[in-house]
Amino acid sequence: MPEDKQFMQNVLNFFQHSSKEELQKMHNEVGLIGSDVSSKWFKGLIETFL
């Protein structure tokens, strides 16, 4: 469990320190990958920080 908590903290730090331009680029690129569940989840995560 501590590894999971650390992973989520690392993800949070990554997104909080990304610029709006970087986040928008990631969001657009994930949209090109497809529309499966993981892509939708990841796009939703990015949108949280946009």
Tab-separated table of C-alpha atoms in Angstrom, residues 1-49:
chain	number	residue	atom	x	y	z
A	1	MET	CA	0.000	0.000	0.000
A	2	PRO	CA	2.728	2.593	0.708
A	3	GLU	CA	3.915	2.146	-2.888
A	4	ASP	CA	0.417	2.961	-4.161
A	5	LYS	CA	0.267	6.095	-2.039
A	6	GLN	CA	3.698	7.205	-3.257
A	7	PHE	CA	2.713	6.531	-6.873
A	8	MET	CA	-0.424	8.649	-6.536
A	9	GLN	CA	1.601	11.424	-4.891
A	10	ASN	CA	4.051	11.321	-7.807
A	11	VAL	CA	1.171	11.515	-10.314
A	12	LEU	CA	-0.351	14.447	-8.441
A	13	ASN	CA	2.986	16.276	-8.351
A	14	PHE	CA	3.510	15.668	-12.067
A	15	PHE	CA	0.162	17.154	-13.052
A	16	GLN	CA	0.368	20.054	-10.608
A	17	HIS	CA	3.733	21.089	-12.027
A	18	SER	CA	2.739	20.784	-15.687
A	19	SER	CA	1.841	23.913	-17.618
A	20	LYS	CA	-1.607	24.369	-19.144
A	21	GLU	CA	-0.009	23.988	-22.573
A	22	GLU	CA	1.607	20.676	-21.597
A	23	LEU	CA	-1.648	19.406	-20.136
A	24	GLN	CA	-3.619	20.443	-23.223
A	25	LYS	CA	-1.097	18.700	-25.471
A	26	MET	CA	-1.335	15.497	-23.398
A	27	HIS	CA	-5.136	15.717	-23.473
A	28	ASN	CA	-5.159	16.062	-27.258
A	29	GLU	CA	-2.681	13.226	-27.757
A	30	VAL	CA	-4.632	10.863	-25.509
A	31	GLY	CA	-7.693	11.667	-27.613
A	32	LEU	CA	-5.844	10.420	-30.689
A	33	ILE	CA	-5.036	7.083	-29.059
A	34	GLY	CA	-8.638	5.968	-28.875
A	35	SER	CA	-11.744	5.961	-26.781
A	36	ASP	CA	-11.294	2.893	-24.607
A	37	VAL	CA	-11.932	3.069	-20.872
A	38	SER	CA	-8.319	3.796	-19.912
A	39	SER	CA	-8.065	6.639	-22.448
A	40	LYS	CA	-11.275	8.189	-21.132
A	41	TRP	CA	-10.040	7.822	-17.555
A	42	PHE	CA	-6.708	9.461	-18.378
A	43	LYS	CA	-8.396	12.306	-20.277
A	44	GLY	CA	-10.650	12.875	-17.271
A	45	LEU	CA	-7.633	12.989	-14.984
A	46	ILE	CA	-5.937	15.576	-17.196
A	47	GLU	CA	-9.143	17.651	-17.359
A	48	THR	CA	-9.098	17.842	-13.560
A	49	PHE	CA	-5.932	19.926	-13.803
